[in-house]
Amino acid sequence: MSQQAATRLDKQMLIGGEWVDADERTDIVHPYDGEVVGSIPKASEQQVVDAIDAADEAFEASDLSAYQRYELLSEAARQLEDRADEVARILTSEQGKPLSEAKGEVDRGIQTLDLSAEQAKRMFGEYVPMDAQKGFAKDHCFTQREPLGVVAAITPFNFPLNLMAHKVGPAIAAGNAVVGKPASNTPLTSIALFECLEAAAEEIDADVPDGLFNVVTGSGSTVGDTILGHDAVEAISFTGSTGVGKHLADNSGMKEMTLELGGNDPTIVWEDTDIEQAAEQVVGGACSNAGQVCNSVERVLVHENVEDELVDALVDAAEGLTVGDPFEDDTDMASMVDDEQFETVVDIFEDTVDAGATVESGGNYGGELGERVFEPTVLSGVTPEMRAAREETFGPLVPVITVSDFDDAIEEANNTEYGLEAGLFTQDIDRAKRAADEIEAGGVNINTVSGFRADHMPYGGFKDSGVGKEGIKYAVEHFSKAKLVGFHDG
Ligand code: NAD
């Protein structure tokens, strides 16, 4: 085990207020050196049913007020704050991101819980002015927001703390019960979040029913199919790949769905911008967490007049990154999460180079660098039909595509089945406005990269990148329903 990895953690699942094991267990490995850092139970179908039933009972039993839900989430944030260093080390151990990035994610997770706590106090309805329609002038009508019931929260490997907090926080804020299902390769950090909730429930002066929050681990399809088949689950909030998201959407019947899926996000660099500054941000946006970020820069679209200047600046920025052991202080980028993710990047890279792209910097992988390490790699001469341009790579590639005018840039930005986020560097307000209007994506970010995100912003893709919005306020809306109350004057 890496010297600085956390002590081995053999965790259990939280079902109905009890920590329980399963007949089978799965090892969790440190991506950088492949050593086992812990293990988790592989839930049986019956255990998933038990977790949903426990959540259903807890939902029926719960009479927590908005203020008590605020206290619960706010105290969970304090518990996480107290464990911040330890949880960051768990995160690096199982996911492989540099410790500095893991600390950043824990900090965001604390804020996501705090923002959720605040939102619990803002479950506003709406007064409907009845005199807007002829004949109703004396009547009154308003809506009040009510929770849905049991919410299933399924999360991916790349931000196992903050993405789980983005679902569990708003779901509890709105008064629901939760069954969480973290990614099979990075569950330990998510389990720590549930431990913080459990500690918070004991700490506050309120009767939090056992089963209000549960976490099950193991096979995605076993858990997913059981969730789909259980009538008590009212909503599924899923973040992960488009393939799994479509499977859930096709089989979810009347359940509410939020789907936060894959992306192939463009960032446009125009000739009127500060190229060096744009390059720094683009490389950061493409290589953070070794490119394993849903809204990372997957494609760079550059105006032909500044192509050479941008490529040189990208090379400088990429070569300035230190690649290595994620527990070392000066490491900027470490390994991919597992062999599958690593091999996907290698395949896409090799095919793109075979198709004629030029490697401007990087391009080395594996061997002495580390088994699953791929260097930050700048590719020029990339054309739209090459794989690095067409597919979600989820790796530290910076493919540069040259465009000659802004029509081309917009057309190329939209030349994908995805539509998560986009970035544009320009000083021209009209160009910025055009990009905002014409790029088909859930977010268009000006003078920054596609990956620009604060946790209270509305966040969610168009096209194959998903359905619905996260961001605390928007998730609370999604996890609650509006009931209309009408008063008729005789
Ligand atoms: P994944 O789809 O393989 O897994 C996501 C989760 O789904 C895991 O918990 C997994 O166990 C579970 N799962 C697998 N099969 C399932 C099934 N049949 N039913 C229900 N659940 C099932 O994704 P991943 O590899 O962990 O994450 C990478 C993907 O996630 C990328 O495509 C990335 O773009 C996307 N992502 C999107 C966002 C966003 O906000 N849009 C954020 C992060 C990651």
Coordinates of C-alpha atoms and ligand atoms in Angstrom, one line a residue:
M1 CA 0.0 0.0 0.0
S2 CA 1.2 3.5 -0.8
Q3 CA 2.9 4.8 2.3
Q4 CA 0.6 7.7 2.5
A5 CA -2.7 5.9 1.6
A6 CA -5.3 5.8 4.3
T7 CA -5.3 2.8 6.6
R8 CA -7.2 -0.1 5.0
L9 CA -11.0 0.5 5.4
D10 CA -13.4 -2.4 5.3
K11 CA -16.8 -0.8 5.3
Q12 CA -20.4 -1.9 5.6
M13 CA -23.7 -0.6 4.3
L14 CA -26.1 1.5 6.3
I15 CA -29.6 0.0 6.1
G16 CA -32.4 1.1 8.4
G17 CA -29.9 2.6 10.9
E18 CA -27.7 -0.5 11.1
W19 CA -24.3 -1.1 9.5
V20 CA -24.7 -4.4 7.7
D21 CA -22.4 -6.8 5.7
A22 CA -23.2 -9.0 2.7
D23 CA -22.2 -12.6 1.7
E24 CA -19.8 -11.2 -0.9
R25 CA -17.3 -8.4 -0.6
T26 CA -15.3 -6.4 -3.2
D27 CA -11.8 -5.0 -2.8
I28 CA -11.1 -1.3 -3.4
V29 CA -7.7 -0.4 -4.9
H30 CA -5.5 2.6 -5.0
P31 CA -5.4 3.5 -8.7
Y32 CA -1.8 4.8 -8.6
D33 CA -0.2 1.5 -7.4
G34 CA -3.0 -1.0 -7.5
E35 CA -2.7 -1.8 -3.7
V36 CA -5.9 -2.8 -1.9
V37 CA -7.0 0.0 0.4
G38 CA -10.3 -1.4 1.6
S39 CA -13.4 -3.4 0.7
I40 CA -17.2 -3.1 0.6
P41 CA -20.1 -5.4 0.7
K42 CA -21.8 -6.5 -2.6
A43 CA -25.5 -5.9 -1.7
S44 CA -28.0 -8.7 -2.6
E45 CA -31.2 -7.8 -4.2
Q46 CA -33.0 -8.4 -0.9
Q47 CA -30.7 -5.9 0.9
V48 CA -31.5 -3.2 -1.7
V49 CA -35.2 -3.9 -1.1
D50 CA -34.6 -3.7 2.7
A51 CA -32.9 -0.3 2.2
I52 CA -35.8 1.0 0.2
D53 CA -38.4 -0.4 2.6
A54 CA -36.5 1.2 5.5
A55 CA -36.4 4.5 3.7
D56 CA -40.1 4.3 3.0
E57 CA -40.9 3.6 6.7
A58 CA -38.6 6.4 7.8
F59 CA -40.3 8.8 5.4
E60 CA -43.7 8.0 6.8
A61 CA -42.4 8.3 10.4
S62 CA -40.5 11.5 10.0
D63 CA -41.9 14.7 11.2
L64 CA -38.8 16.8 11.0
S65 CA -39.5 20.5 10.5
A66 CA -37.6 22.6 8.0
Y67 CA -35.5 24.0 10.8
Q68 CA -34.6 20.5 12.1
R69 CA -33.6 19.4 8.5
Y70 CA -31.5 22.5 8.4
E71 CA -29.8 21.5 11.7
L72 CA -29.3 17.9 10.5
L73 CA -27.5 19.0 7.3
S74 CA -25.6 21.8 8.9
E75 CA -24.3 19.5 11.6
A76 CA -23.4 16.9 9.0
A77 CA -21.3 19.7 7.3
R78 CA -19.6 20.3 10.7
Q79 CA -18.9 16.6 11.1
L80 CA -17.3 16.5 7.7
E81 CA -15.3 19.6 8.4
D82 CA -13.9 17.8 11.5
R83 CA -12.9 14.9 9.4
A84 CA -11.8 16.9 6.3
D85 CA -8.1 15.7 6.2
E86 CA -9.0 12.1 6.8
V87 CA -11.8 12.1 4.2
A88 CA -9.5 13.7 1.6
R89 CA -7.0 10.9 2.1
I90 CA -9.7 8.3 1.7
L91 CA -10.7 10.0 -1.5
T92 CA -7.2 10.1 -2.9
S93 CA -6.7 6.4 -1.8
E94 CA -9.6 5.1 -3.8
Q95 CA -10.0 7.6 -6.7
G96 CA -6.4 8.6 -7.3
K97 CA -6.8 12.4 -7.6
P98 CA -4.0 14.5 -6.1
L99 CA -4.5 15.1 -2.4
S100 CA -4.8 18.9 -3.1
E101 CA -7.7 18.2 -5.4
A102 CA -9.2 15.8 -2.9
K103 CA -9.1 18.5 -0.2
G104 CA -10.8 20.9 -2.6
E105 CA -13.6 18.4 -3.2
V106 CA -14.1 17.9 0.6
D107 CA -14.3 21.7 0.9
R108 CA -16.9 21.8 -1.8
G109 CA -18.8 18.9 -0.1
I110 CA -19.0 20.9 3.1
Q111 CA -20.4 23.9 1.2
T112 CA -22.9 21.7 -0.7
L113 CA -24.2 20.4 2.7
D114 CA -24.3 24.0 4.1
L115 CA -26.1 25.3 1.0
S116 CA -28.6 22.4 1.3
A117 CA -29.2 23.2 4.9
E118 CA -30.0 26.8 4.0
Q119 CA -32.3 25.7 1.2
A120 CA -34.3 23.5 3.7
K121 CA -35.7 26.8 5.1
R122 CA -36.7 28.1 1.6
M123 CA -39.3 25.6 0.5
F124 CA -41.5 28.4 -0.8
G125 CA -44.7 27.9 -2.7
E126 CA -46.4 30.6 -4.8
Y127 CA -49.4 32.8 -4.4
V128 CA -51.5 32.8 -7.6
P129 CA -53.4 36.0 -8.2
M130 CA -56.8 34.6 -9.0
D131 CA -58.2 37.9 -10.3
A132 CA -56.2 37.3 -13.5
Q133 CA -59.1 35.4 -14.8
K134 CA -62.6 36.7 -15.3
G135 CA -65.0 35.4 -12.6
F136 CA -62.3 34.4 -10.0
A137 CA -61.6 37.8 -8.4
K138 CA -62.7 36.9 -4.9
D139 CA -60.8 33.6 -4.8
H140 CA -57.4 32.7 -3.4
C141 CA -55.0 30.1 -4.5
F142 CA -51.4 29.1 -3.5
T143 CA -49.0 26.2 -3.9
Q144 CA -47.1 24.5 -1.1
R145 CA -44.1 22.3 -1.7
E146 CA -44.1 18.7 -0.4
P147 CA -41.5 16.0 -0.4
L148 CA -41.7 13.1 -2.9
G149 CA -40.9 10.1 -0.6
V150 CA -37.9 7.8 -1.3
V151 CA -35.2 9.2 -3.5
A152 CA -32.5 7.0 -5.0
A153 CA -29.1 8.7 -5.5
I154 CA -26.7 6.9 -7.9
T155 CA -23.3 8.5 -8.4
P156 CA -20.2 8.1 -10.5
F157 CA -16.5 7.5 -9.5
N158 CA -15.0 10.9 -10.3
F159 CA -16.4 13.1 -7.4
P160 CA -17.6 10.5 -4.9
L161 CA -18.1 13.0 -2.1
N162 CA -19.5 16.1 -3.7
L163 CA -21.8 14.4 -6.2
M164 CA -23.3 12.3 -3.5
A165 CA -23.7 15.5 -1.3
H166 CA -25.4 17.1 -4.3
K167 CA -28.2 14.5 -4.2
V168 CA -28.5 13.6 -0.5
G169 CA -28.3 17.2 0.8
P170 CA -31.2 18.6 -1.4
A171 CA -33.2 15.4 -1.0
I172 CA -33.1 15.6 2.8
A173 CA -33.6 19.4 2.7
A174 CA -36.8 18.8 0.9
G175 CA -38.0 16.3 3.5
N176 CA -37.4 13.0 1.6
A177 CA -35.7 9.7 2.7
V178 CA -32.7 8.6 0.6
V179 CA -31.1 5.4 -0.6
G180 CA -27.5 6.2 -1.9
K181 CA -25.6 4.0 -4.3
P182 CA -22.0 5.2 -4.9
A183 CA -19.8 4.0 -7.7
S184 CA -18.4 0.5 -7.2
N185 CA -14.7 1.6 -7.5
T186 CA -14.9 4.7 -5.2
P187 CA -17.5 4.0 -2.5
L188 CA -15.5 4.6 0.7
T189 CA -15.6 8.4 0.5
S190 CA -19.4 8.3 -0.1
I191 CA -19.8 6.0 2.9
A192 CA -17.9 8.6 5.0
L193 CA -20.6 11.2 4.0
F194 CA -23.3 8.8 5.4
E195 CA -21.2 8.4 8.6
C196 CA -21.3 12.2 9.0
L197 CA -25.1 12.3 8.5
E198 CA -25.4 9.5 11.1
A199 CA -23.2 11.4 13.6
A200 CA -25.2 14.5 12.9
A201 CA -28.5 12.7 13.6
E202 CA -27.2 11.7 17.0
E203 CA -25.9 15.2 17.8
I204 CA -29.0 17.3 17.1
D205 CA -32.0 17.7 19.3
A206 CA -34.5 16.0 17.0
D207 CA -36.0 12.6 16.4
V208 CA -34.4 11.5 13.1
P209 CA -35.9 8.1 12.2
D210 CA -33.5 5.2 11.4
G211 CA -33.6 4.7 7.7
L212 CA -34.0 8.3 6.7
F213 CA -30.7 7.9 4.9
N214 CA -29.2 4.5 3.7
V215 CA -26.3 3.5 1.6
V216 CA -25.9 0.3 -0.4
T217 CA -22.9 -0.8 -2.3
G218 CA -22.1 -3.3 -5.0
S219 CA -23.2 -4.1 -8.5
G220 CA -24.7 -1.1 -10.4
S221 CA -27.1 -3.3 -12.4
T222 CA -28.4 -5.2 -9.3
V223 CA -29.0 -2.0 -7.3
G224 CA -30.3 -0.2 -10.4
D225 CA -32.8 -2.8 -11.4
T226 CA -34.1 -3.3 -7.9
I227 CA -34.6 0.5 -7.6
L228 CA -36.4 0.6 -10.9
G229 CA -38.6 -2.3 -9.9
H230 CA -39.6 -0.9 -6.4
D231 CA -42.8 1.2 -6.3
A232 CA -41.7 3.1 -3.2
V233 CA -38.9 4.8 -5.0
E234 CA -40.5 8.1 -6.2
A235 CA -37.4 9.6 -7.8
I236 CA -34.1 8.6 -9.2
S237 CA -31.2 11.1 -9.3
F238 CA -28.5 9.6 -11.5
T239 CA -25.0 11.0 -12.4
G240 CA -22.9 8.8 -14.7
S241 CA -22.5 7.6 -18.2
T242 CA -25.1 8.3 -21.0
G243 CA -25.5 4.6 -21.6
V244 CA -26.6 3.8 -18.1
G245 CA -28.7 6.9 -17.9
K246 CA -30.6 5.9 -21.0
H247 CA -31.2 2.5 -19.6
L248 CA -32.7 4.0 -16.4
A249 CA -34.8 6.5 -18.4
D250 CA -36.2 3.7 -20.6
N251 CA -37.3 1.7 -17.5
S252 CA -38.3 4.3 -14.9
G253 CA -42.0 4.4 -15.6
M254 CA -43.6 7.2 -13.6
K255 CA -40.6 7.8 -11.3
E256 CA -39.1 11.4 -11.4
M257 CA -35.7 11.4 -13.0
T258 CA -32.7 13.7 -13.0
L259 CA -30.0 12.5 -15.3
E260 CA -26.5 14.2 -15.3
L261 CA -24.7 12.4 -18.0
G262 CA -21.6 12.4 -20.2
G263 CA -20.2 15.3 -22.2
N264 CA -17.8 16.3 -25.1
D265 CA -17.5 19.9 -24.1
P266 CA -16.0 22.5 -26.4
T267 CA -14.0 25.5 -25.3
I268 CA -13.6 28.2 -28.1
V269 CA -10.5 30.4 -28.0
W270 CA -10.9 33.5 -30.1
E271 CA -8.2 35.7 -31.6
D272 CA -9.2 38.7 -29.5
T273 CA -8.4 37.1 -26.1
D274 CA -5.3 36.8 -23.8
I275 CA -4.0 33.6 -25.3
E276 CA -1.6 32.7 -22.4
Q277 CA -4.3 33.1 -19.8
A278 CA -6.8 31.1 -21.9
A279 CA -4.2 28.3 -22.4
E280 CA -3.5 28.0 -18.6
Q281 CA -7.3 27.6 -18.0
V282 CA -7.8 25.2 -20.9
V283 CA -5.0 22.9 -19.7
G284 CA -6.3 23.1 -16.1
G285 CA -9.8 22.4 -17.4
A286 CA -8.6 19.4 -19.5
C287 CA -6.2 17.8 -17.0
S288 CA -7.9 18.3 -13.6
N289 CA -8.5 14.9 -12.0
A290 CA -6.6 13.5 -15.1
G291 CA -9.4 14.7 -17.3
Q292 CA -12.0 12.6 -15.4
V293 CA -14.4 15.5 -15.0
C294 CA -17.8 15.6 -16.7
N295 CA -17.5 19.2 -17.9
S296 CA -13.8 19.1 -18.6
V297 CA -12.4 20.6 -21.8
E298 CA -12.8 17.8 -24.3
R299 CA -12.2 19.9 -27.4
V300 CA -10.5 23.2 -28.0
L301 CA -11.7 25.2 -31.0
V302 CA -9.2 27.9 -32.0
H303 CA -9.3 30.7 -34.5
E304 CA -6.7 30.0 -37.2
N305 CA -4.9 33.4 -36.7
V306 CA -3.9 32.4 -33.2
E307 CA -3.5 28.6 -33.6
D308 CA 0.3 28.5 -33.3
E309 CA 0.4 30.9 -30.4
L310 CA -2.3 28.9 -28.6
V311 CA -0.6 25.6 -29.2
D312 CA 2.7 26.9 -27.9
A313 CA 1.0 28.3 -24.8
L314 CA -0.8 25.0 -24.3
V315 CA 2.4 23.1 -24.5
D316 CA 4.0 25.4 -21.9
A317 CA 1.1 25.0 -19.6
A318 CA 0.9 21.2 -20.0
E319 CA 4.6 20.7 -19.5
G320 CA 4.4 22.8 -16.4
L321 CA 2.2 20.1 -14.7
T322 CA 3.9 17.7 -12.4
V323 CA 2.7 14.1 -12.9
G324 CA 3.2 11.5 -10.2
D325 CA 2.1 10.1 -6.9
P326 CA -1.2 11.7 -5.8
F327 CA -0.1 11.9 -2.2
E328 CA 3.0 14.0 -3.0
D329 CA 2.5 17.8 -2.3
D330 CA 3.8 19.0 -5.7
T331 CA 1.7 16.5 -7.8
D332 CA -0.7 18.2 -10.2
M333 CA -2.0 15.1 -12.0
A334 CA -1.9 11.4 -11.2
S335 CA -3.4 8.3 -12.6
M336 CA -6.7 7.3 -14.3
V337 CA -9.1 5.6 -11.9
D338 CA -8.8 2.0 -13.4
D339 CA -7.5 0.0 -16.3
E340 CA -10.7 0.4 -18.3
Q341 CA -10.5 4.2 -18.1
F342 CA -6.8 4.2 -18.9
E343 CA -7.2 1.9 -21.9
T344 CA -10.0 4.0 -23.3
V345 CA -7.7 7.1 -23.3
V346 CA -4.9 5.1 -24.8
D347 CA -7.2 3.8 -27.6
I348 CA -8.6 7.2 -28.4
F349 CA -5.1 8.8 -28.4
E350 CA -3.5 6.1 -30.6
D351 CA -6.4 6.2 -33.1
T352 CA -6.4 10.0 -33.3
V353 CA -2.6 10.1 -33.9
D354 CA -3.0 7.3 -36.6
A355 CA -5.6 9.4 -38.2
G356 CA -3.1 12.3 -38.6
A357 CA -3.1 14.4 -35.5
T358 CA 0.3 15.8 -34.3
V359 CA 1.5 15.2 -30.7
E360 CA 2.8 18.6 -29.6
S361 CA 3.6 17.5 -26.0
G362 CA 3.1 14.5 -23.8
G363 CA 1.8 11.4 -25.4
N364 CA 3.6 9.0 -23.0
Y365 CA 1.7 6.6 -20.8
G366 CA 2.1 3.7 -18.4
G367 CA 5.6 2.2 -17.8
E368 CA 7.8 4.3 -15.6
L369 CA 5.1 7.0 -15.3
G370 CA 2.9 4.6 -13.4
E371 CA 0.6 1.8 -14.5
R372 CA -2.5 4.0 -15.2
V373 CA -0.8 7.3 -15.8
F374 CA -1.3 9.2 -19.0
E375 CA 0.7 12.4 -19.5
P376 CA -1.1 15.7 -20.2
T377 CA -1.1 15.6 -24.0
V378 CA -1.6 18.4 -26.5
L379 CA -2.7 17.3 -30.0
S380 CA -2.9 19.7 -32.9
G381 CA -4.3 19.2 -36.4
V382 CA -7.3 17.4 -35.0
T383 CA -10.3 17.2 -37.3
P384 CA -13.9 16.7 -36.4
E385 CA -14.1 13.1 -37.5
M386 CA -11.1 12.0 -35.3
R387 CA -12.0 10.0 -32.2
A388 CA -10.5 12.6 -29.8
A389 CA -12.9 15.1 -31.2
R390 CA -16.0 12.9 -31.5
E391 CA -16.0 10.9 -28.2
E392 CA -15.9 11.7 -24.5
T393 CA -12.3 10.7 -23.7
F394 CA -12.4 11.4 -20.0
G395 CA -8.7 11.7 -20.0
P396 CA -5.9 14.4 -20.1
L397 CA -6.0 15.0 -23.8
V398 CA -6.1 18.6 -25.2
P399 CA -7.2 18.2 -28.8
V400 CA -7.0 21.4 -30.8
I401 CA -9.3 21.9 -33.8
T402 CA -8.8 25.0 -36.0
V403 CA -11.7 27.0 -37.3
S404 CA -11.7 30.0 -39.7
D405 CA -14.7 32.0 -38.6
F406 CA -17.3 32.1 -35.8
D407 CA -20.0 30.3 -37.8
D408 CA -17.6 27.3 -38.0
A409 CA -16.8 27.6 -34.3
I410 CA -20.5 27.4 -33.4
E411 CA -21.2 24.6 -35.9
E412 CA -18.3 22.6 -34.5
A413 CA -19.2 23.3 -30.9
N414 CA -22.7 21.8 -31.7
N415 CA -21.3 18.9 -33.7
T416 CA -21.8 16.3 -31.0
E417 CA -24.6 14.3 -29.5
Y418 CA -23.8 15.8 -26.1
G419 CA -24.6 19.2 -24.7
L420 CA -23.3 19.6 -21.2
E421 CA -21.3 22.9 -21.0
A422 CA -19.2 25.1 -23.2
G423 CA -16.6 27.8 -22.8
L424 CA -15.6 30.8 -24.9
F425 CA -12.7 33.2 -24.6
T426 CA -13.4 36.5 -26.3
Q427 CA -13.5 40.2 -25.6
D428 CA -16.3 40.8 -28.0
I429 CA -19.7 41.1 -26.3
D430 CA -21.6 40.3 -29.5
R431 CA -19.7 37.1 -30.1
A432 CA -20.4 36.2 -26.4
K433 CA -24.1 36.8 -26.9
R434 CA -24.1 34.7 -30.1
A435 CA -22.4 31.8 -28.3
A436 CA -24.9 32.0 -25.4
D437 CA -27.8 31.9 -27.8
E438 CA -26.6 29.4 -30.4
I439 CA -24.5 26.8 -28.5
E440 CA -26.7 23.9 -27.6
A441 CA -25.5 23.2 -24.1
G442 CA -26.8 23.4 -20.5
G443 CA -24.3 26.1 -19.7
V444 CA -22.2 28.6 -21.8
N445 CA -19.4 30.2 -19.9
I446 CA -17.7 33.3 -21.2
N447 CA -14.0 34.1 -20.6
T448 CA -13.6 30.8 -19.0
V449 CA -13.7 27.1 -19.8
S450 CA -16.6 24.6 -20.0
G451 CA -15.7 23.3 -16.5
F452 CA -16.7 26.6 -14.7
R453 CA -19.0 25.6 -11.8
A454 CA -20.0 26.7 -8.4
D455 CA -22.3 24.3 -6.5
H456 CA -25.3 26.5 -6.2
M457 CA -25.4 27.2 -10.0
P458 CA -28.1 25.5 -12.1
Y459 CA -26.2 22.6 -13.7
G460 CA -27.4 20.0 -16.2
G461 CA -27.0 19.2 -19.8
F462 CA -29.0 19.2 -23.0
K463 CA -29.2 16.5 -25.7
D464 CA -27.6 13.2 -24.6
S465 CA -25.9 15.0 -21.6
G466 CA -29.1 14.7 -19.5
V467 CA -32.4 15.8 -18.2
G468 CA -33.1 18.2 -15.3
K469 CA -30.9 20.5 -13.3
E470 CA -28.8 20.1 -10.2
G471 CA -27.5 22.9 -8.1
I472 CA -29.0 23.0 -4.6
K473 CA -32.1 25.2 -5.2
Y474 CA -32.9 23.4 -8.4
A475 CA -32.4 19.9 -6.9
V476 CA -34.7 20.8 -4.0
E477 CA -37.4 21.8 -6.5
H478 CA -36.9 18.5 -8.3
F479 CA -37.1 16.5 -5.1
S480 CA -40.4 18.1 -4.1
K481 CA -43.8 18.6 -5.7
A482 CA -46.2 21.6 -5.7
K483 CA -49.6 21.0 -4.2
L484 CA -52.3 23.6 -5.1
V485 CA -54.6 24.9 -2.4
G486 CA -57.6 26.8 -3.6
F487 CA -60.1 28.9 -1.6
H488 CA -63.3 29.7 -3.3
D489 CA -65.5 32.5 -2.2
G490 CA -69.1 31.1 -2.1
Ligands
NAD1 P1 -21.2 4.8 -14.8 O1 -22.4 5.1 -15.6 O2 -20.4 3.6 -15.2 O3 -21.6 4.6 -13.3 C1 -22.3 5.5 -12.6 C2 -23.1 4.9 -11.5 O4 -24.1 4.0 -12.0 C3 -22.3 3.9 -10.6 O5 -22.7 4.0 -9.2 C4 -22.6 2.6 -11.1 O6 -22.4 1.5 -10.2 C5 -24.0 2.7 -11.5 N1 -24.6 1.8 -12.4 C6 -23.9 1.0 -13.4 N2 -24.8 0.2 -14.0 C7 -26.1 0.6 -13.6 C8 -27.4 0.2 -13.9 N3 -27.7 -0.7 -14.8 N4 -28.4 0.7 -13.2 C9 -28.2 1.7 -12.2 N5 -26.9 2.1 -11.9 C10 -25.9 1.6 -12.6 O7 -20.3 6.1 -14.8 P2 -18.8 6.3 -14.2 O8 -17.9 5.6 -15.1 O9 -18.8 6.0 -12.8 O10 -18.6 7.9 -14.4 C11 -18.2 8.5 -15.6 C12 -19.4 9.1 -16.4 O11 -20.1 9.9 -15.6 C13 -18.9 9.9 -17.6 O12 -19.6 9.7 -18.7 C14 -19.1 11.4 -17.0 O13 -19.3 12.3 -18.0 C15 -20.4 11.2 -16.2 N6 -20.5 12.2 -15.3 C16 -21.4 13.2 -15.5 C17 -21.6 14.3 -14.6 C18 -22.6 15.3 -14.8 O14 -22.9 16.1 -13.9 N7 -23.2 15.5 -16.0 C19 -20.7 14.3 -13.5 C20 -19.8 13.3 -13.3 C21 -19.7 12.3 -14.2

